[in-house]
Amino acid sequence: MNPVQLGLVAAVAVGLSGALATTVVPRRIRPAVAGASVVGTGAFGTVAGVTAMGGETWSASLPWLLPLSGVELAIDGLSGLFIAVAGAVAVAAGVYGVGYTRHGLDGRVVQATAPLFVLSVLLVPAAGSIGTLLLFWELMALTSLLLVLAEHGRHADVVTAGRWYAVMTHLGFVALLIGLLVLVVDDGSFGAIRAAEHPPAVAGLGFVLCLVGFGSKAGILPLHAWLPRAHPEAPSHVSALMSAAMVNLGAYGIVRVGFDLLGGGPGWWWLAVLVIGAASAVYGILQAAVRTDLKRLLGYSTTENMGLVLVGVGASGLYAAAGDPVLAALALTAALLHVLTHAAFKTLLFLAAGSVVHATGVRDLDALGGLRTVMPATTAAFGLGALAASALPPGPAFMSEWLLLQSLIHGAGTAPELDVVASIVLPLAVAAVALTAGLAVATFVKAFGVGFLARPRSDAAATARESSPSMLAGMGIAGAACTALALAPTVVIPGVAGVAAGVLDARPAVLGALTIELTGVEGAMSPLLLAAALAVAIATVVGALRLLTARRDAGGWKPVGPAGRVRTARPWDCGGGPMSARTEYTATSFAEPLQRVFDDVLDPVQDVDVTHHQESRYLVAAVAYRRSLPDRIETRLYAPVLSAAAAWGRAGRRLATGSVHRYLGYGFATLCALLLVLVVTR
């Protein structure tokens, strides 16, 4: 039994036994048992995944486990990367969940579903046949839906979010089912599909349908509608699992089908992936920048980051189709590394956001503020996650986005084999990545500054208390992962580059222990030295400021304090004292300039109600101003579809009157129509 098999079997055993145990143990220890099961499942999955990334593979056939097709398991380096990421996220979420679920989320169904959900996320990348993949995919969808609905009795929006998630995920499943059935060969194993030669039209149809199915899980445009609804309404440790582990499997599926099963395909497949990814990245971060709901903001941020992943995947496919394995490996390495870094900082951000919601009951940034004094550990965790998500050095996302930009810039300037369309799209992709990086900085400065550093704008924020030790420990694990990826990414980058090289059958695109060096193209970066230089610069500036302050005080400029007769006040307050919470920036006002710049894209809805005095229409008694920012794609794309479905339902109600005679007439008319079709078409 090799380490991959040992880790996966142990993860399955711990997950199943933990789910069973939570149904029989007393309520008071149920969160601890469920949390331990999630942690154990994730830890063993991480061992299996990391071992597979090192080159160890494993496969197994279990024909007795599932009728007709059986269960086929096959783990290679690509599977190992996604299994390792999901397992690591589960460890942090499991520890956090022990304290988080003690208050109202300790029911048997919720607690037993959590380890099953983690197990399904680990098993999807381990599938070795179409039947097995669909089985685990559906198990993942159902268990995650149950967890999203965990708090349906507390909040009305949970039911709406669950309905959206159920519909979108199963529409994606239908697309995935048809797409994979188009490609199925013999017994449906991945090996048989690799060996088959599909006609170009069949392969193109299968890839496009799989892109829709996997893309709906990744939350890319325009299939993202469920993501900013479901992630905020789910319990926060579940939000972390969904946003940092589950959505990654959308990208995994596209890479597995496109590169592995279909052997790469033509350039237009990957051009479509790149364009959709770039649009998702820009739209996602733009929506996040103007949101005031903290968890909804993070949900849109997930759409942005999965868009960046798909930009790398699409660019890699373009280069591979053009015969440039060096840039193809570099772009895929950037995409896979961003999967890893996004998982780390998004886990930390969702866990910290959950800590805030747990302590205050508030998700609206306009009603938060001042949390740094009452929740210092949570503030530090969210600040670290915000720095990581901003793609600023030395954050972990900085390294992956730097690699992505290197691949796009070198491709735009040195790839003559690309066609004209791709040559135009690549520079635009560079601009899109740069724009998302700038908007991400503004977004997370807003989230952290307004939510944690300002004055409390509600009693809930002012009286909040720090979270339980297990929740802080979960955030600590995720924070340690972010710090390690920021300061020492070279520990994991060679492994990720090896996985990308294995997928493309090329040389690793990145080498180096202290300094990261690109192979085949010019480019080098030392994250550790960069972090050291930044630390020295910050220390120098802080030291200079302290020195200037000391000289000013020594010169007799120090004002007399409250104990004297002179009142202390900062000059820019005009002697009025510090600003109150009502005069400070809110999340809405902070985003106002951005909203004006992108007004045509965001399309805000404004409404002004003016109430006049009864005595005179020239005198105004009150003015009410309302402004909302609905998701434009939801209102333009999904609202008409929902209206049509509702109209169809009303029409069906008129047809179904309960009359037996009418139903017999329907049957007779249908039979006549079928016979007529047979006569005409035979």
XYZ file of C-alpha atoms in Angstrom:
682
model
C 0.000 0.000 0.000
C 1.724 3.190 -1.188
C 1.333 6.524 0.704
C -1.273 7.841 -1.752
C -3.498 4.815 -1.249
C -2.887 4.832 2.496
C -3.796 8.512 2.800
C -6.934 8.258 0.693
C -8.203 5.091 2.381
C -7.594 6.651 5.788
C -9.426 9.822 4.724
C -12.427 7.782 3.560
C -12.445 5.738 6.767
C -12.207 8.794 9.021
C -14.811 10.734 7.057
C -17.401 7.953 7.021
C -16.855 6.900 10.623
C -16.949 10.531 11.758
C -20.223 11.164 9.941
C -21.716 8.059 11.532
C -20.407 8.931 14.985
C -21.940 12.419 14.944
C -25.400 10.895 14.598
C -25.126 8.928 17.867
C -22.965 11.003 20.223
C -24.562 13.528 22.658
C -25.163 17.072 21.433
C -22.553 18.620 23.757
C -19.635 16.742 22.146
C -21.075 16.547 18.628
C -19.196 19.651 17.287
C -15.908 18.277 18.617
C -16.481 14.874 17.022
C -17.505 16.399 13.697
C -14.586 18.836 13.785
C -12.109 16.057 14.547
C -13.539 14.032 11.678
C -13.202 16.953 9.253
C -9.641 17.619 10.424
C -8.659 13.952 10.148
C -10.213 13.569 6.711
C -8.489 16.710 5.501
C -5.121 15.785 7.025
C -5.054 12.328 5.449
C -6.210 13.822 2.152
C -3.361 16.320 2.320
C -0.868 13.511 2.836
C -2.248 11.636 -0.172
C -2.268 14.773 -2.330
C 1.236 15.941 -1.459
C 2.588 12.448 -2.068
C 0.903 12.340 -5.482
C 2.395 15.739 -6.355
C 5.796 14.209 -5.671
C 5.279 11.668 -8.463
C 3.599 8.757 -6.688
C 0.468 7.546 -8.493
C -2.272 5.115 -7.571
C -5.315 3.610 -9.243
C -7.984 1.125 -8.220
C -11.056 -0.485 -9.703
C -14.065 -1.312 -7.530
C -16.674 -2.815 -9.893
C -18.822 -4.153 -7.039
C -19.349 -0.730 -5.451
C -21.637 0.833 -8.082
C -24.037 -0.963 -10.450
C -23.322 -0.882 -14.205
C -20.149 1.216 -14.229
C -18.449 0.468 -10.896
C -16.019 2.903 -9.299
C -12.665 3.748 -10.872
C -10.071 5.715 -8.900
C -6.878 7.186 -10.376
C -4.639 9.734 -8.689
C -1.809 11.511 -10.493
C 0.021 14.774 -9.882
C -2.856 16.981 -11.046
C -5.328 15.131 -8.815
C -2.857 15.331 -5.963
C -2.604 19.125 -6.133
C -6.356 19.644 -5.813
C -6.692 16.937 -3.152
C -3.891 18.512 -1.122
C -5.447 21.979 -1.358
C -8.894 20.724 -0.331
C -7.428 18.705 2.541
C -5.461 21.645 3.916
C -8.516 23.911 3.768
C -10.521 21.236 5.595
C -7.984 21.104 8.437
C -8.354 24.843 9.151
C -12.137 24.780 8.660
C -12.544 21.710 10.896
C -10.659 23.257 13.807
C -12.610 26.496 13.381
C -15.943 24.674 13.154
C -15.608 23.143 16.628
C -16.233 26.522 18.249
C -18.324 28.065 15.491
C -21.022 25.380 15.400
C -21.594 25.153 19.152
C -24.257 27.829 19.019
C -27.236 26.581 17.051
C -25.465 24.505 14.391
C -24.944 21.321 16.389
C -27.807 19.341 14.849
C -27.169 15.802 13.617
C -27.763 16.514 9.926
C -25.442 19.507 9.732
C -22.687 17.898 11.770
C -22.818 14.591 9.893
C -22.888 16.298 6.496
C -19.698 18.298 7.042
C -17.238 15.335 6.879
C -19.173 13.830 3.974
C -18.845 17.114 2.083
C -15.097 17.210 2.693
C -14.818 13.597 1.599
C -16.704 14.258 -1.636
C -14.449 17.240 -2.430
C -11.415 14.992 -1.960
C -12.832 12.197 -4.104
C -13.828 14.234 -7.169
C -10.190 14.675 -8.321
C -9.558 11.004 -7.512
C -12.182 9.795 -10.006
C -10.811 7.706 -12.869
C -13.953 7.305 -14.971
C -16.917 9.364 -16.063
C -19.386 7.439 -13.885
C -17.224 7.868 -10.805
C -16.685 11.571 -11.483
C -20.421 12.194 -11.865
C -21.169 10.190 -8.708
C -18.782 12.164 -6.520
C -19.717 15.449 -8.242
C -23.368 14.959 -7.370
C -22.522 13.866 -3.826
C -20.530 17.093 -3.449
C -23.444 19.151 -4.774
C -26.016 17.566 -2.442
C -23.907 17.734 0.707
C -22.931 21.347 0.043
C -26.588 22.230 -0.557
C -27.542 20.745 2.822
C -24.834 22.831 4.489
C -25.885 26.014 2.697
C -29.398 25.476 4.087
C -28.107 24.860 7.618
C -29.425 28.191 8.929
C -32.654 28.308 6.944
C -34.668 28.766 10.121
C -32.817 31.959 11.105
C -32.613 33.941 7.887
C -35.145 34.115 5.067
C -32.419 34.767 2.492
C -30.928 31.325 3.134
C -33.832 29.596 1.393
C -33.513 31.875 -1.642
C -29.773 31.277 -1.780
C -30.292 27.531 -1.511
C -32.838 27.601 -4.317
C -30.445 29.502 -6.578
C -27.606 27.151 -5.729
C -29.686 24.022 -6.297
C -30.938 25.175 -9.693
C -27.598 26.465 -10.970
C -25.556 23.518 -9.781
C -27.935 21.008 -11.325
C -28.149 22.887 -14.609
C -24.368 22.686 -14.611
C -24.597 18.981 -13.808
C -26.883 18.417 -16.796
C -24.413 20.211 -19.094
C -21.570 18.186 -17.614
C -23.496 14.928 -17.972
C -24.258 15.533 -21.654
C -20.727 16.761 -22.360
C -19.084 13.713 -20.800
C -21.554 11.302 -22.421
C -20.622 12.815 -25.797
C -17.008 11.847 -25.087
C -17.611 8.467 -23.462
C -15.844 5.476 -24.997
C -16.176 1.789 -24.034
C -16.450 1.552 -20.237
C -16.141 5.328 -19.705
C -12.739 5.142 -18.072
C -10.386 8.072 -18.532
C -7.833 5.755 -20.138
C -10.297 4.739 -22.865
C -11.185 8.378 -23.585
C -7.494 9.328 -23.852
C -6.873 6.527 -26.325
C -9.873 7.356 -28.519
C -9.729 9.676 -31.504
C -12.763 11.934 -31.364
C -13.950 13.793 -34.479
C -13.216 17.524 -34.065
C -16.905 18.448 -33.909
C -17.623 15.864 -31.205
C -14.572 16.880 -29.180
C -15.501 20.571 -29.507
C -19.096 19.951 -28.420
C -17.975 17.867 -25.460
C -15.430 20.466 -24.367
C -17.893 23.361 -24.599
C -20.521 21.501 -22.564
C -17.919 20.504 -19.985
C -16.754 24.127 -19.852
C -20.327 25.160 -19.032
C -20.720 22.435 -16.410
C -17.379 22.937 -14.705
C -17.614 26.704 -15.153
C -20.877 26.837 -13.235
C -19.119 25.258 -10.258
C -16.176 27.655 -10.590
C -18.570 30.620 -10.505
C -17.435 32.211 -13.750
C -19.532 34.588 -15.816
C -22.405 34.377 -16.552
C -22.938 31.293 -14.354
C -21.813 32.971 -11.140
C -25.271 33.988 -9.873
C -25.369 31.324 -7.163
C -21.949 32.116 -5.709
C -22.453 35.566 -4.121
C -25.758 34.297 -2.716
C -24.831 30.856 -1.372
C -21.412 31.595 0.081
C -22.619 34.432 2.351
C -25.599 32.458 3.651
C -23.681 29.270 4.453
C -21.984 28.869 7.849
C -18.598 30.535 7.587
C -16.432 27.426 7.825
C -18.588 25.932 5.058
C -18.158 29.150 3.060
C -14.402 28.675 3.365
C -14.652 25.075 2.167
C -16.847 26.054 -0.760
C -14.900 29.125 -1.806
C -11.391 27.808 -1.235
C -11.766 24.137 -2.130
C -14.989 23.272 -3.971
C -14.877 25.955 -6.685
C -11.326 24.857 -7.555
C -12.774 21.663 -8.940
C -14.331 23.658 -11.762
C -10.840 24.621 -12.909
C -9.664 21.051 -12.292
C -12.362 19.673 -14.566
C -11.509 22.064 -17.409
C -7.811 21.172 -17.200
C -8.522 17.440 -16.896
C -10.909 17.282 -19.844
C -9.172 19.791 -22.105
C -5.518 18.898 -21.621
C -5.571 15.329 -20.376
C -8.593 13.540 -21.859
C -8.793 15.447 -25.163
C -5.078 16.113 -25.614
C -5.159 19.907 -25.818
C -7.560 20.747 -28.626
C -7.536 23.710 -31.014
C -6.728 27.268 -30.029
C -10.326 28.555 -30.066
C -11.207 26.392 -27.039
C -8.599 28.129 -24.956
C -9.244 31.536 -26.399
C -12.812 31.183 -25.150
C -11.550 30.096 -21.718
C -9.164 33.069 -21.543
C -11.815 35.619 -22.545
C -14.377 34.223 -20.086
C -11.735 34.192 -17.370
C -10.700 37.795 -17.973
C -14.314 38.980 -18.029
C -15.047 37.069 -14.804
C -11.989 38.539 -13.090
C -12.846 42.149 -13.934
C -16.582 41.833 -13.297
C -16.089 39.912 -10.056
C -13.687 42.375 -8.451
C -15.722 45.335 -9.675
C -18.813 43.954 -7.962
C -16.763 43.202 -4.849
C -15.443 46.769 -4.768
C -18.924 48.283 -4.423
C -20.468 45.725 -2.027
C -21.050 46.507 1.619
C -21.984 42.952 2.682
C -18.676 41.525 3.924
C -19.306 37.898 2.936
C -20.933 38.845 -0.367
C -17.822 40.904 -1.120
C -15.707 37.807 -0.528
C -18.021 35.771 -2.738
C -17.490 38.121 -5.676
C -13.778 38.050 -4.934
C -13.915 34.295 -5.530
C -15.374 34.901 -8.987
C -12.478 37.276 -9.656
C -9.820 34.811 -8.580
C -11.289 31.873 -10.453
C -11.348 34.166 -13.468
C -7.609 34.739 -13.033
C -7.071 30.997 -12.819
C -8.930 30.526 -16.090
C -6.887 33.302 -17.717
C -3.792 31.208 -16.972
C -5.441 27.984 -18.136
C -6.666 29.617 -21.351
C -3.274 31.183 -22.083
C -1.603 27.836 -21.486
C -3.916 26.128 -23.964
C -3.305 28.857 -26.536
C 0.450 28.468 -26.262
C 0.216 24.684 -26.381
C -1.932 24.863 -29.514
C 0.639 27.237 -31.042
C 3.485 24.827 -30.251
C 5.140 26.793 -27.445
C 5.522 24.379 -24.495
C 7.684 26.803 -22.479
C 5.041 29.504 -22.186
C 2.274 26.903 -21.902
C 3.966 25.394 -18.843
C 4.578 28.844 -17.355
C 0.935 29.928 -17.736
C -0.407 26.666 -16.308
C 2.039 26.896 -13.397
C 0.736 30.393 -12.653
C -2.863 29.172 -12.778
C -2.253 26.192 -10.480
C -0.207 28.304 -8.066
C -3.060 30.809 -7.916
C -5.418 27.955 -7.006
C -3.141 27.272 -4.049
C -2.665 30.870 -2.919
C -6.326 31.737 -3.356
C -7.280 28.763 -1.198
C -4.999 30.002 1.584
C -6.119 33.633 1.769
C -9.781 32.966 1.020
C -9.934 30.430 3.854
C -8.469 33.019 6.200
C -10.803 35.786 5.011
C -13.977 33.724 5.289
C -13.024 32.416 8.727
C -12.264 35.961 9.921
C -15.517 37.241 8.416
C -17.344 34.426 10.186
C -15.714 35.478 13.442
C -17.068 39.006 12.914
C -20.563 37.761 12.106
C -20.449 35.376 15.062
C -19.545 38.213 17.435
C -21.755 40.988 16.052
C -24.489 39.315 14.008
C -23.758 41.922 11.328
C -22.360 41.522 7.811
C -22.932 45.088 6.653
C -19.647 47.018 6.639
C -21.577 50.278 7.072
C -22.687 49.018 10.489
C -19.307 47.700 11.627
C -16.060 49.502 12.464
C -13.819 49.714 15.500
C -13.304 45.967 15.783
C -9.544 46.252 16.206
C -9.921 47.185 19.857
C -12.425 44.477 20.829
C -11.354 41.728 18.410
C -7.589 42.185 17.911
C -6.838 38.621 16.802
C -9.635 38.574 14.243
C -8.524 41.992 13.015
C -4.969 40.748 12.544
C -6.229 37.670 10.701
C -8.440 39.657 8.354
C -5.676 42.199 7.762
C -3.267 39.438 6.798
C -5.856 37.921 4.477
C -6.618 41.315 2.934
C -2.908 41.916 2.252
C -2.660 38.473 0.672
C -5.737 39.016 -1.500
C -4.495 42.424 -2.674
C -1.664 40.809 -4.645
C 0.810 43.232 -3.104
C 4.326 42.090 -2.164
C 5.029 40.083 -0.140
C 1.557 38.518 -0.264
C 1.126 35.001 -1.671
C -1.124 36.135 -4.537
C 1.602 38.517 -5.681
C 3.802 35.611 -6.741
C 1.104 33.773 -8.706
C -0.101 36.934 -10.447
C 3.485 37.904 -11.268
C 3.965 34.537 -12.972
C 0.664 35.005 -14.802
C 1.699 38.432 -16.065
C 5.088 37.076 -17.138
C 3.416 34.401 -19.230
C 1.010 36.883 -20.851
C 3.638 39.553 -21.515
C 6.119 37.107 -23.032
C 3.321 35.553 -25.063
C 2.066 38.874 -26.394
C 5.545 39.919 -27.443
C 7.247 36.771 -28.626
C 4.719 34.286 -29.980
C 4.440 34.791 -33.746
C 2.657 31.450 -34.122
C -0.461 32.861 -32.488
C -3.231 34.029 -34.766
C -4.357 37.624 -35.039
C -7.208 37.307 -32.556
C -4.976 35.814 -29.892
C -2.347 38.483 -30.493
C -4.980 41.104 -29.730
C -6.497 39.279 -26.775
C -3.247 38.666 -24.889
C -2.393 42.377 -24.367
C -5.998 42.944 -23.308
C -5.616 40.095 -20.826
C -2.539 41.831 -19.386
C -4.630 44.967 -18.918
C -7.437 42.964 -17.311
C -5.075 41.325 -14.802
C -3.523 44.706 -13.959
C -6.967 46.274 -13.529
C -8.130 43.494 -11.224
C -5.004 43.895 -9.112
C -5.698 47.626 -8.658
C -9.371 47.091 -7.875
C -8.482 44.312 -5.424
C -6.318 46.745 -3.461
C -9.190 49.255 -3.250
C -11.652 46.506 -2.304
C -9.678 45.102 0.582
C -8.514 48.482 1.838
C -12.213 49.314 2.103
C -13.136 46.045 3.780
C -10.339 46.218 6.324
C -10.248 49.969 6.928
C -13.973 50.539 7.242
C -14.824 47.284 8.965
C -12.007 47.075 11.502
C -10.080 50.349 11.856
C -12.759 53.000 11.974
C -14.993 53.832 14.951
C -17.871 51.491 15.791
C -20.995 52.467 13.893
C -23.360 50.191 15.815
C -23.796 48.846 19.321
C -23.136 45.339 18.021
C -19.692 46.381 16.788
C -18.893 48.322 19.964
C -19.792 45.455 22.309
C -18.319 42.595 20.251
C -16.063 40.052 21.926
C -13.214 37.999 20.564
C -14.050 34.518 19.265
C -13.430 31.190 20.948
C -9.950 29.590 21.034
C -10.813 26.946 18.447
C -11.997 29.608 15.994
C -8.800 31.576 16.564
C -6.779 28.386 16.077
C -8.502 27.763 12.733
C -7.672 31.287 11.622
C -4.123 30.796 12.892
C -3.628 27.722 10.700
C -4.865 29.573 7.625
C -2.759 32.617 8.535
C 0.350 30.464 8.920
C -0.280 29.026 5.452
C -0.593 32.547 4.000
C 2.622 33.657 5.695
C 4.534 30.596 4.516
C 3.334 31.030 0.931
C 4.274 34.716 1.031
C 7.791 34.348 2.453
C 8.799 30.954 1.116
C 6.795 30.170 -2.028
C 9.792 28.338 -3.431
C 8.908 25.468 -1.112
C 5.795 24.698 -3.157
C 6.437 26.285 -6.572
C 8.728 23.502 -7.872
C 6.036 20.944 -7.013
C 3.342 22.992 -8.756
C 5.600 23.526 -11.777
C 6.222 19.785 -11.897
C 2.474 19.112 -11.935
C 1.952 21.621 -14.775
C 4.854 20.107 -16.699
C 3.367 16.644 -16.238
C 0.001 17.758 -17.630
C 1.621 19.314 -20.722
C 4.468 16.820 -21.086
C 6.962 19.692 -20.959
C 9.860 20.889 -18.809
C 9.079 22.653 -15.514
C 8.686 26.376 -16.177
C 10.039 27.591 -12.837
C 13.179 26.618 -10.930
C 15.114 27.924 -7.938
C 15.244 27.652 -4.178
C 15.861 31.216 -2.960
C 15.294 33.045 -6.246
C 12.573 31.979 -8.662
C 13.938 31.718 -12.183
C 11.844 31.179 -15.285
C 13.135 28.571 -17.708
C 13.117 29.371 -21.418
C 12.246 33.057 -20.967
C 13.834 35.898 -19.040
C 12.535 36.583 -15.566
C 13.578 36.133 -11.942
C 12.184 37.044 -8.560
C 13.254 36.508 -4.969
C 10.209 36.748 -2.673
C 12.253 36.468 0.502
C 14.666 39.240 -0.477
C 11.749 41.381 -1.617
C 10.043 40.907 1.749
C 13.292 41.745 3.554
C 13.732 44.923 1.491
C 10.173 45.999 2.253
C 10.678 45.325 5.954
C 13.854 47.446 5.968
C 12.092 50.265 4.097
C 9.135 50.251 6.501
C 11.454 50.172 9.517
C 13.422 53.101 8.076
C 10.306 55.213 7.530
C 8.917 54.408 11.001
C 12.269 55.176 12.597
C 12.528 58.506 10.756
C 9.043 59.505 11.872
C 9.830 58.644 15.493
C 13.034 60.656 15.281
C 11.195 63.684 13.890
C 8.543 63.396 16.614
C 11.193 63.223 19.318
C 12.921 66.356 17.954
C 9.609 68.215 17.786
C 8.824 67.358 21.417
C 12.339 68.327 22.481
C 11.874 71.710 20.780
C 8.985 72.654 23.054
C 6.160 72.090 20.533
C 4.369 69.530 22.709
C 0.889 70.844 23.553
C -0.367 71.065 27.105
C -2.561 68.081 27.971
C -6.098 68.006 29.442
C -4.685 68.448 32.925
C -3.650 71.993 32.013
C -5.702 74.931 30.833
C -5.027 74.363 27.124
C -7.204 71.876 25.262
C -5.490 69.312 23.002
C -6.952 69.113 19.503
C -5.616 68.200 16.114
C -5.449 71.233 13.824
C -7.425 69.645 10.988
C -10.379 69.123 13.324
C -10.713 72.939 13.639
C -10.658 72.499 17.381
C -13.796 70.385 17.282
C -12.141 67.208 18.498
C -11.863 63.864 16.682
C -14.457 62.860 14.146
C -17.439 60.800 15.227
C -18.604 57.597 13.594
C -21.191 59.559 11.596
C -18.525 61.715 9.951
C -16.173 58.885 8.985
C -16.000 57.076 5.705
C -18.442 54.224 5.267
C -18.055 51.391 2.792
C -20.655 53.022 0.571
C -18.942 56.403 0.531
C -15.504 54.832 0.032
C -16.733 53.019 -3.082
C -18.594 56.036 -4.464
C -15.746 57.276 -6.739
C -15.265 53.794 -8.177
C -18.976 53.496 -8.684
C -19.046 56.755 -10.649
C -16.126 55.673 -12.847
C -17.797 52.354 -13.703
C -21.339 53.684 -13.709
C -22.147 52.298 -17.156
C -21.024 48.810 -16.150
C -22.589 48.704 -12.700
C -25.831 50.421 -13.756
C -26.984 51.504 -10.262
C -30.690 51.948 -9.550
C -31.548 55.298 -7.933
C -34.827 56.547 -6.539
C -35.620 59.925 -4.972
C -38.905 60.540 -3.131
C -39.710 64.165 -2.266
C -42.530 64.850 0.206
C -43.988 68.367 0.172
C -45.762 70.252 2.909
C -49.521 70.166 2.635
C -49.687 73.921 2.887
C -47.433 74.557 -0.104
C -45.943 72.493 -2.902
C -42.919 74.802 -2.856
C -41.844 73.658 0.614
C -40.117 70.302 1.034
C -40.978 68.293 4.149
C -38.728 65.276 3.518
C -36.486 63.737 0.891
C -35.835 60.016 0.703
C -32.933 58.785 -1.448
C -32.365 55.152 -2.232
C -29.628 53.614 -4.308
C -28.993 49.952 -4.969
C -26.520 48.017 -7.057
C -28.171 44.870 -8.355
C -26.016 42.401 -10.242
C -26.471 43.510 -13.839
C -26.148 40.010 -15.269
C -28.789 38.753 -12.869
C -31.225 41.468 -13.868
C -30.520 41.340 -17.603
C -30.081 37.594 -18.095
C -31.749 35.655 -15.313
C -34.711 37.915 -14.540
C -36.272 37.450 -18.032
C -35.704 33.693 -17.814
C -37.366 33.546 -14.406
C -40.272 35.658 -15.687
C -40.719 33.316 -18.647
C -40.627 30.296 -16.325
C -43.231 31.897 -14.078
C -45.448 32.648 -17.099
C -45.050 29.057 -18.259
C -46.085 27.888 -14.811
C -49.193 30.048 -14.846
C -50.097 28.760 -18.295
C -49.607 25.196 -17.085
C -51.938 25.881 -14.170
C -54.670 26.890 -16.596
C -54.107 23.755 -18.646
C -54.193 21.474 -15.592
C -57.761 22.086 -14.441
C -58.336 18.655 -12.909
C -60.754 17.576 -15.640
C -60.288 13.907 -16.618
C -61.813 14.603 -20.011
C -59.232 17.285 -20.708
C -56.353 15.014 -19.707
C -57.662 12.264 -21.991
C -57.828 14.852 -24.752
C -54.195 15.826 -24.126
C -53.165 12.188 -24.347
C -55.119 11.650 -27.550
C -53.649 14.785 -29.158
C -50.106 13.763 -28.164
C -50.597 10.274 -29.589
C -51.897 11.697 -32.874
C -48.945 14.085 -33.074
C -46.440 11.271 -32.513
C -48.078 9.096 -35.160
C -48.009 12.027 -37.555
C -44.310 12.566 -36.897
C -43.608 8.881 -37.527
C -45.519 8.940 -40.790
C -43.680 12.016 -42.025
C -40.190 10.951 -40.950
C -40.177 7.228 -41.792
